[in-house]
Amino acid sequence: MKIAILSRNPNLYSTRRLVEAAVAHGHEADVIDVLKCYMNINTVDPSIHMKGVELPDYDAVIPRIGASVTFYGTAVLRQFEMMGVYPLNESVAITRSRDKLRSLQLLSRKGIGLPITGFANKPADIPDLLTMIGGAPCVIKLLEGTQGIGVVLAETRKAAESVIEAFMGLKANIMVQEYIKEAGGADIRCLVIGDRVIAAMKRQAKAGEFRSNLHRGGTATLVKLTPQERQTAVQAAKTMGLNIAGVDILRSNRGPVVMEVNSSPGLEGIENATGIDIAGKIIQFIEKNGKPNKTRTKGVG
Ligand code: ADP
């Protein structure tokens, strides 16, 4: 097969591993920077060009689109889809998963466990919103945040009100969430491919920190999932319409709750923690499922 990997940087661990795995399985792989692509949108023969040259025909495309280039990146991916190229994750599903609130709404509609989450527009509604989610302590999150930046634990109701007011004053979109204290500063990253969890790791925050992000000094170890956790992760990916997803789960007293579903999960932390050849499994999934003109809008919403 001829596989296009949409990534801005060929030197990133995940990009390198995908190229390696594609080649090891006897395929050809090109790394393409979406921001260097331009497109001819027409009815008869849509095409993608780079530096004056039309891109060749690909059998499959692996999108690794960073959060900061979602708009243009998903447009390029959509163009590949229009040309009949098989996308590992569809553009619609990626767009859906990038909107944290919309994602939580879709997951809640499917009955998947979630931390109680509130969202408001007016400072006047903050007191009632806080009461709705169970008061303090609570977690306040910037909707646009990644790698734990913009995630704040407010220990008291007063602190929560001040932080929320400050964020609202800056016109930032935020959500306010029940604090899952019993998770003990740990979360679980489940790597879902198709309808299976193929790897899982537990990330533990460093002492004195509640955010378990590896970028914030968290450490990763192997973890054994319960059947309920597996099922929750697979259902969450399915609800978003993602073939591959990193589903982040907290262990709460009422069972697993989903924090986030990531459409471009990093491979480095989880391959190192588990020793599993995830890149190889991604290529095998594409070999099995990558047929031309297979794009259809999966999931809901
Ligand atoms: P990001 O997407 O920026 O990584 P997350 O929403 O995943 O932000 O939050 C970062 C970390 O903070 C999580 O990995 C988790 O350890 C912790 N965390 C987030 N939300 C909660 C919550 N509601 N209760 C307990 N811990 C949380």
Short mmCIF file of C-alpha atoms and ligand atoms in Angstrom, two decimals:
data_model
loop_
_atom_site.label_atom_id
_atom_site.label_comp_id
_atom_site.label_asym_id
_atom_site.label_seq_id
_atom_site.Cartn_x
_atom_site.Cartn_y
_atom_site.Cartn_z
CA MET A 1 0.00 0.00 0.00
CA LYS A 2 0.96 3.60 -0.41
CA ILE A 3 0.31 5.42 2.85
CA ALA A 4 0.31 9.18 3.54
CA ILE A 5 1.09 10.25 7.10
CA LEU A 6 -0.17 13.74 7.80
CA SER A 7 2.32 15.18 10.25
CA ARG A 8 4.12 18.49 10.51
CA ASN A 9 7.34 16.92 11.75
CA PRO A 10 8.91 13.70 10.43
CA ASN A 11 11.22 13.58 13.47
CA LEU A 12 8.47 13.17 16.06
CA TYR A 13 8.54 9.77 17.75
CA SER A 14 5.01 8.81 16.64
CA THR A 15 5.61 9.86 13.04
CA ARG A 16 8.92 7.98 12.87
CA ARG A 17 7.39 4.84 14.34
CA LEU A 18 4.49 4.88 11.87
CA VAL A 19 6.87 5.23 8.92
CA GLU A 20 9.06 2.43 10.32
CA ALA A 21 6.08 0.13 10.86
CA ALA A 22 4.64 0.82 7.40
CA VAL A 23 7.98 0.00 5.76
CA ALA A 24 8.46 -3.09 7.97
CA HIS A 25 5.09 -4.37 6.71
CA GLY A 26 6.14 -3.85 3.08
CA HIS A 27 4.36 -0.56 2.40
CA GLU A 28 5.46 2.83 1.16
CA ALA A 29 4.98 5.80 3.52
CA ASP A 30 5.28 9.54 2.86
CA VAL A 31 5.16 12.17 5.60
CA ILE A 32 3.11 15.16 4.45
CA ASP A 33 2.90 18.53 6.18
CA VAL A 34 -0.73 19.62 5.86
CA LEU A 35 0.17 23.30 5.99
CA LYS A 36 2.23 22.85 2.82
CA CYS A 37 -0.72 21.34 0.94
CA TYR A 38 -3.16 23.28 -1.18
CA MET A 39 -6.27 21.96 -2.78
CA ASN A 40 -8.32 22.06 -5.92
CA ILE A 41 -11.93 21.59 -4.90
CA ASN A 42 -14.09 20.68 -7.89
CA THR A 43 -16.69 18.13 -8.80
CA VAL A 44 -14.86 16.08 -11.39
CA ASP A 45 -11.35 15.59 -10.13
CA PRO A 46 -10.50 16.98 -6.68
CA SER A 47 -6.77 17.03 -6.01
CA ILE A 48 -4.09 18.01 -3.50
CA HIS A 49 -0.87 19.79 -4.47
CA MET A 50 2.44 20.62 -2.81
CA LYS A 51 5.16 22.91 -4.18
CA GLY A 52 3.67 22.91 -7.68
CA VAL A 53 3.24 19.16 -7.90
CA GLU A 54 0.07 17.10 -7.57
CA LEU A 55 0.28 14.44 -4.86
CA PRO A 56 0.29 10.84 -6.12
CA ASP A 57 -2.57 8.43 -5.41
CA TYR A 58 -2.53 7.01 -1.90
CA ASP A 59 -4.39 3.99 -0.57
CA ALA A 60 -4.63 5.22 3.01
CA VAL A 61 -3.98 8.32 5.07
CA ILE A 62 -2.97 8.46 8.74
CA PRO A 63 -3.90 11.84 10.17
CA ARG A 64 -1.70 13.13 13.01
CA ILE A 65 -3.16 16.60 13.14
CA GLY A 66 -2.05 18.82 16.02
CA ALA A 67 -4.68 20.79 17.94
CA SER A 68 -3.34 24.10 16.64
CA VAL A 69 -3.91 23.14 12.98
CA THR A 70 -7.25 21.36 13.33
CA PHE A 71 -9.13 23.65 10.94
CA TYR A 72 -6.76 23.43 7.97
CA GLY A 73 -5.60 19.90 8.78
CA THR A 74 -9.11 18.43 8.76
CA ALA A 75 -9.84 20.27 5.49
CA VAL A 76 -6.84 18.58 3.85
CA LEU A 77 -7.90 15.23 5.31
CA ARG A 78 -11.43 15.79 3.94
CA GLN A 79 -9.93 16.35 0.52
CA PHE A 80 -8.15 12.98 0.74
CA GLU A 81 -11.51 11.45 1.70
CA MET A 82 -13.20 13.08 -1.31
CA MET A 83 -10.51 11.51 -3.48
CA GLY A 84 -11.47 8.07 -2.12
CA VAL A 85 -8.41 7.58 0.10
CA TYR A 86 -9.05 5.52 3.24
CA PRO A 87 -8.60 7.64 6.40
CA LEU A 88 -7.50 5.89 9.61
CA ASN A 89 -9.63 8.44 11.47
CA GLU A 90 -12.23 10.44 9.56
CA SER A 91 -12.16 14.23 9.49
CA VAL A 92 -15.65 14.49 10.97
CA ALA A 93 -14.68 12.30 13.92
CA ILE A 94 -11.52 14.32 14.56
CA THR A 95 -13.43 17.61 14.51
CA ARG A 96 -16.01 16.15 16.87
CA SER A 97 -13.40 14.93 19.36
CA ARG A 98 -11.55 18.26 19.37
CA ASP A 99 -14.57 19.97 20.91
CA LYS A 100 -14.38 18.87 24.55
CA LEU A 101 -17.89 19.92 25.48
CA ARG A 102 -19.52 18.39 22.45
CA SER A 103 -17.59 15.18 23.13
CA LEU A 104 -18.87 15.01 26.70
CA GLN A 105 -22.42 15.65 25.50
CA LEU A 106 -22.19 12.81 22.97
CA LEU A 107 -20.68 10.44 25.55
CA SER A 108 -23.38 11.31 28.07
CA ARG A 109 -26.06 10.57 25.47
CA LYS A 110 -24.60 7.05 25.16
CA GLY A 111 -24.69 6.51 28.92
CA ILE A 112 -20.89 6.45 29.30
CA GLY A 113 -19.57 7.38 32.78
CA LEU A 114 -18.32 10.98 33.05
CA PRO A 115 -17.23 13.38 35.78
CA ILE A 116 -20.21 15.70 36.43
CA THR A 117 -19.43 18.74 34.29
CA GLY A 118 -20.89 22.24 34.18
CA PHE A 119 -20.60 24.97 31.60
CA ALA A 120 -21.88 28.51 31.82
CA ASN A 121 -21.60 31.80 30.04
CA LYS A 122 -22.44 34.38 32.71
CA PRO A 123 -20.56 35.05 35.96
CA ALA A 124 -23.95 35.41 37.68
CA ASP A 125 -24.59 31.70 37.12
CA ILE A 126 -21.37 30.52 38.78
CA PRO A 127 -22.75 29.90 42.30
CA ASP A 128 -25.56 27.70 41.00
CA LEU A 129 -23.22 25.94 38.58
CA LEU A 130 -20.87 25.08 41.44
CA THR A 131 -23.74 23.72 43.49
CA MET A 132 -24.85 21.60 40.51
CA ILE A 133 -21.51 19.84 40.21
CA GLY A 134 -21.29 19.20 43.96
CA GLY A 135 -19.36 22.29 45.12
CA ALA A 136 -15.67 22.41 46.01
CA PRO A 137 -13.17 20.94 45.56
CA CYS A 138 -13.65 21.05 41.81
CA VAL A 139 -11.59 21.12 38.64
CA ILE A 140 -11.74 24.09 36.26
CA LYS A 141 -10.56 23.50 32.70
CA LEU A 142 -9.83 25.76 29.80
CA LEU A 143 -11.55 24.19 26.78
CA GLU A 144 -8.56 24.91 24.58
CA GLY A 145 -5.95 23.51 26.99
CA THR A 146 -3.65 20.55 26.33
CA GLN A 147 -1.01 18.70 28.34
CA GLY A 148 -2.62 19.74 31.60
CA ILE A 149 -2.09 23.46 31.04
CA GLY A 150 -5.21 25.37 32.03
CA VAL A 151 -6.45 22.63 34.38
CA VAL A 152 -6.89 24.01 37.90
CA LEU A 153 -7.92 22.31 41.12
CA ALA A 154 -9.93 24.72 43.27
CA GLU A 155 -9.96 23.49 46.87
CA THR A 156 -12.63 25.83 48.17
CA ARG A 157 -15.79 27.37 46.80
CA LYS A 158 -14.33 30.87 47.14
CA ALA A 159 -11.22 29.88 45.17
CA ALA A 160 -13.40 28.26 42.50
CA GLU A 161 -15.54 31.39 42.13
CA SER A 162 -12.47 33.64 41.80
CA VAL A 163 -10.76 31.42 39.23
CA ILE A 164 -13.93 31.02 37.15
CA GLU A 165 -14.56 34.79 37.24
CA ALA A 166 -10.98 35.47 36.19
CA PHE A 167 -11.19 33.04 33.24
CA MET A 168 -14.57 34.44 32.20
CA GLY A 169 -13.15 37.96 32.41
CA LEU A 170 -10.52 36.89 29.87
CA LYS A 171 -13.33 35.54 27.66
CA ALA A 172 -11.88 32.04 27.93
CA ASN A 173 -14.21 29.07 27.47
CA ILE A 174 -14.09 26.86 30.52
CA MET A 175 -15.82 23.89 32.02
CA VAL A 176 -16.17 23.13 35.69
CA GLN A 177 -15.91 19.53 36.77
CA GLU A 178 -16.46 17.37 39.80
CA TYR A 179 -13.06 16.49 41.31
CA ILE A 180 -12.54 12.72 41.31
CA LYS A 181 -10.46 12.67 44.48
CA GLU A 182 -10.40 8.89 44.83
CA ALA A 183 -8.45 8.62 41.54
CA GLY A 184 -5.48 9.65 43.71
CA GLY A 185 -3.76 11.74 41.04
CA ALA A 186 -3.78 8.88 38.55
CA ASP A 187 -5.53 8.35 35.26
CA ILE A 188 -5.55 5.54 32.73
CA ARG A 189 -4.76 5.97 29.05
CA CYS A 190 -6.44 3.28 26.96
CA LEU A 191 -5.25 2.91 23.40
CA VAL A 192 -8.20 1.72 21.32
CA ILE A 193 -7.85 0.38 17.80
CA GLY A 194 -11.09 -0.70 16.14
CA ASP A 195 -13.16 -2.40 18.81
CA ARG A 196 -10.32 -3.41 21.13
CA VAL A 197 -8.13 -1.82 23.79
CA ILE A 198 -4.69 -2.90 22.61
CA ALA A 199 -2.64 -1.22 25.32
CA ALA A 200 -3.23 0.63 28.58
CA MET A 201 -1.05 2.52 31.01
CA LYS A 202 -1.60 4.16 34.34
CA ARG A 203 -0.18 7.64 34.70
CA GLN A 204 0.54 8.76 38.24
CA ALA A 205 1.05 12.42 39.07
CA LYS A 206 4.20 13.38 40.93
CA ALA A 207 3.85 14.11 44.65
CA GLY A 208 1.84 17.23 45.42
CA GLU A 209 0.32 17.40 41.92
CA PHE A 210 -3.13 16.12 40.84
CA ARG A 211 -2.48 16.23 37.09
CA SER A 212 -0.95 12.99 35.84
CA ASN A 213 0.24 14.27 32.44
CA LEU A 214 3.69 12.88 31.57
CA HIS A 215 4.59 16.43 30.49
CA ARG A 216 3.89 17.54 34.07
CA GLY A 217 6.25 14.96 35.57
CA GLY A 218 3.81 12.04 35.83
CA THR A 219 5.10 8.48 35.54
CA ALA A 220 3.61 5.67 33.45
CA THR A 221 3.25 2.01 34.39
CA LEU A 222 1.46 -1.01 33.01
CA VAL A 223 -2.06 -1.49 34.29
CA LYS A 224 -4.60 -4.29 34.06
CA LEU A 225 -8.03 -3.04 33.07
CA THR A 226 -11.32 -4.33 34.38
CA PRO A 227 -13.81 -5.57 31.76
CA GLN A 228 -15.95 -2.49 32.52
CA GLU A 229 -13.00 -0.18 31.84
CA ARG A 230 -12.27 -1.91 28.54
CA GLN A 231 -15.89 -1.66 27.51
CA THR A 232 -16.06 2.02 28.48
CA ALA A 233 -12.95 2.86 26.45
CA VAL A 234 -14.16 1.02 23.36
CA GLN A 235 -17.63 2.57 23.58
CA ALA A 236 -16.15 6.05 24.00
CA ALA A 237 -14.01 5.67 20.85
CA LYS A 238 -16.98 4.27 18.97
CA THR A 239 -19.26 7.10 20.05
CA MET A 240 -16.78 9.60 18.63
CA GLY A 241 -16.52 7.55 15.42
CA LEU A 242 -12.76 7.09 15.88
CA ASN A 243 -10.96 3.94 14.66
CA ILE A 244 -7.96 4.81 16.77
CA ALA A 245 -8.22 6.78 19.98
CA GLY A 246 -6.52 7.44 23.28
CA VAL A 247 -9.27 7.32 25.88
CA ASP A 248 -8.42 8.85 29.26
CA ILE A 249 -10.27 7.35 32.18
CA LEU A 250 -10.38 8.12 35.91
CA ARG A 251 -11.16 5.37 38.45
CA SER A 252 -14.04 6.82 40.43
CA ASN A 253 -16.10 5.28 43.24
CA ARG A 254 -18.94 4.76 40.76
CA GLY A 255 -16.75 3.05 38.15
CA PRO A 256 -14.71 4.37 35.21
CA VAL A 257 -15.39 7.94 34.08
CA VAL A 258 -14.10 9.26 30.76
CA MET A 259 -12.21 12.55 30.79
CA GLU A 260 -11.21 12.84 27.20
CA VAL A 261 -11.03 11.00 23.87
CA ASN A 262 -7.93 11.89 21.87
CA SER A 263 -7.88 11.33 18.11
CA SER A 264 -4.07 11.54 17.70
CA PRO A 265 -2.73 9.71 20.74
CA GLY A 266 1.04 9.92 21.20
CA LEU A 267 2.82 6.58 20.83
CA GLU A 268 6.02 7.21 22.78
CA GLY A 269 4.77 7.05 26.37
CA ILE A 270 2.51 4.07 25.83
CA GLU A 271 4.90 2.01 23.66
CA ASN A 272 7.62 2.53 26.26
CA ALA A 273 5.38 1.74 29.22
CA THR A 274 3.84 -1.38 27.67
CA GLY A 275 6.46 -2.65 25.20
CA ILE A 276 3.65 -3.12 22.66
CA ASP A 277 4.30 -2.38 18.97
CA ILE A 278 1.34 -0.03 18.61
CA ALA A 279 2.54 1.46 15.31
CA GLY A 280 2.62 -2.06 13.86
CA LYS A 281 -0.91 -2.73 15.07
CA ILE A 282 -2.09 0.50 13.44
CA ILE A 283 -0.61 -0.60 10.11
CA GLN A 284 -2.23 -4.03 10.47
CA PHE A 285 -5.59 -2.36 11.09
CA ILE A 286 -5.17 -0.35 7.90
CA GLU A 287 -4.20 -3.48 5.95
CA LYS A 288 -7.41 -5.13 7.09
CA ASN A 289 -9.78 -2.19 6.71
CA GLY A 290 -8.22 0.21 4.21
CA LYS A 291 -10.42 -0.04 1.15
CA PRO A 292 -10.94 2.83 -1.32
CA ASN A 293 -14.05 5.01 -1.05
CA LYS A 294 -14.84 3.72 2.41
CA THR A 295 -15.31 7.06 4.14
CA ARG A 296 -18.63 7.54 5.73
CA THR A 297 -19.62 9.71 8.59
CA LYS A 298 -19.63 7.42 11.57
CA GLY A 299 -21.00 8.02 15.04
CA VAL A 300 -23.47 10.76 15.82
CA GLY A 301 -23.62 14.48 16.16
P1 ADP B 1 -5.36 17.86 29.24
O1 ADP B 1 -6.28 17.45 28.12
O2 ADP B 1 -4.84 19.25 29.13
O3 ADP B 1 -4.33 16.82 29.56
P2 ADP B 1 -7.08 16.81 31.27
O4 ADP B 1 -8.50 17.14 31.27
O5 ADP B 1 -6.67 15.46 30.74
O6 ADP B 1 -6.29 17.96 30.52
O7 ADP B 1 -6.51 16.97 32.75
C1 ADP B 1 -5.14 16.82 33.10
C2 ADP B 1 -4.98 15.86 34.28
O8 ADP B 1 -5.64 16.37 35.44
C3 ADP B 1 -5.61 14.51 34.03
O9 ADP B 1 -4.72 13.64 33.38
C4 ADP B 1 -5.97 14.04 35.43
O10 ADP B 1 -4.85 13.41 36.05
C5 ADP B 1 -6.29 15.32 36.15
N1 ADP B 1 -7.75 15.57 36.15
C6 ADP B 1 -8.44 16.18 35.16
N2 ADP B 1 -9.76 16.25 35.44
C7 ADP B 1 -9.92 15.69 36.67
C8 ADP B 1 -11.05 15.46 37.52
N3 ADP B 1 -12.28 15.85 37.17
N4 ADP B 1 -10.83 14.83 38.71
C9 ADP B 1 -9.58 14.43 39.05
N5 ADP B 1 -8.47 14.63 38.32
C10 ADP B 1 -8.63 15.24 37.13
#
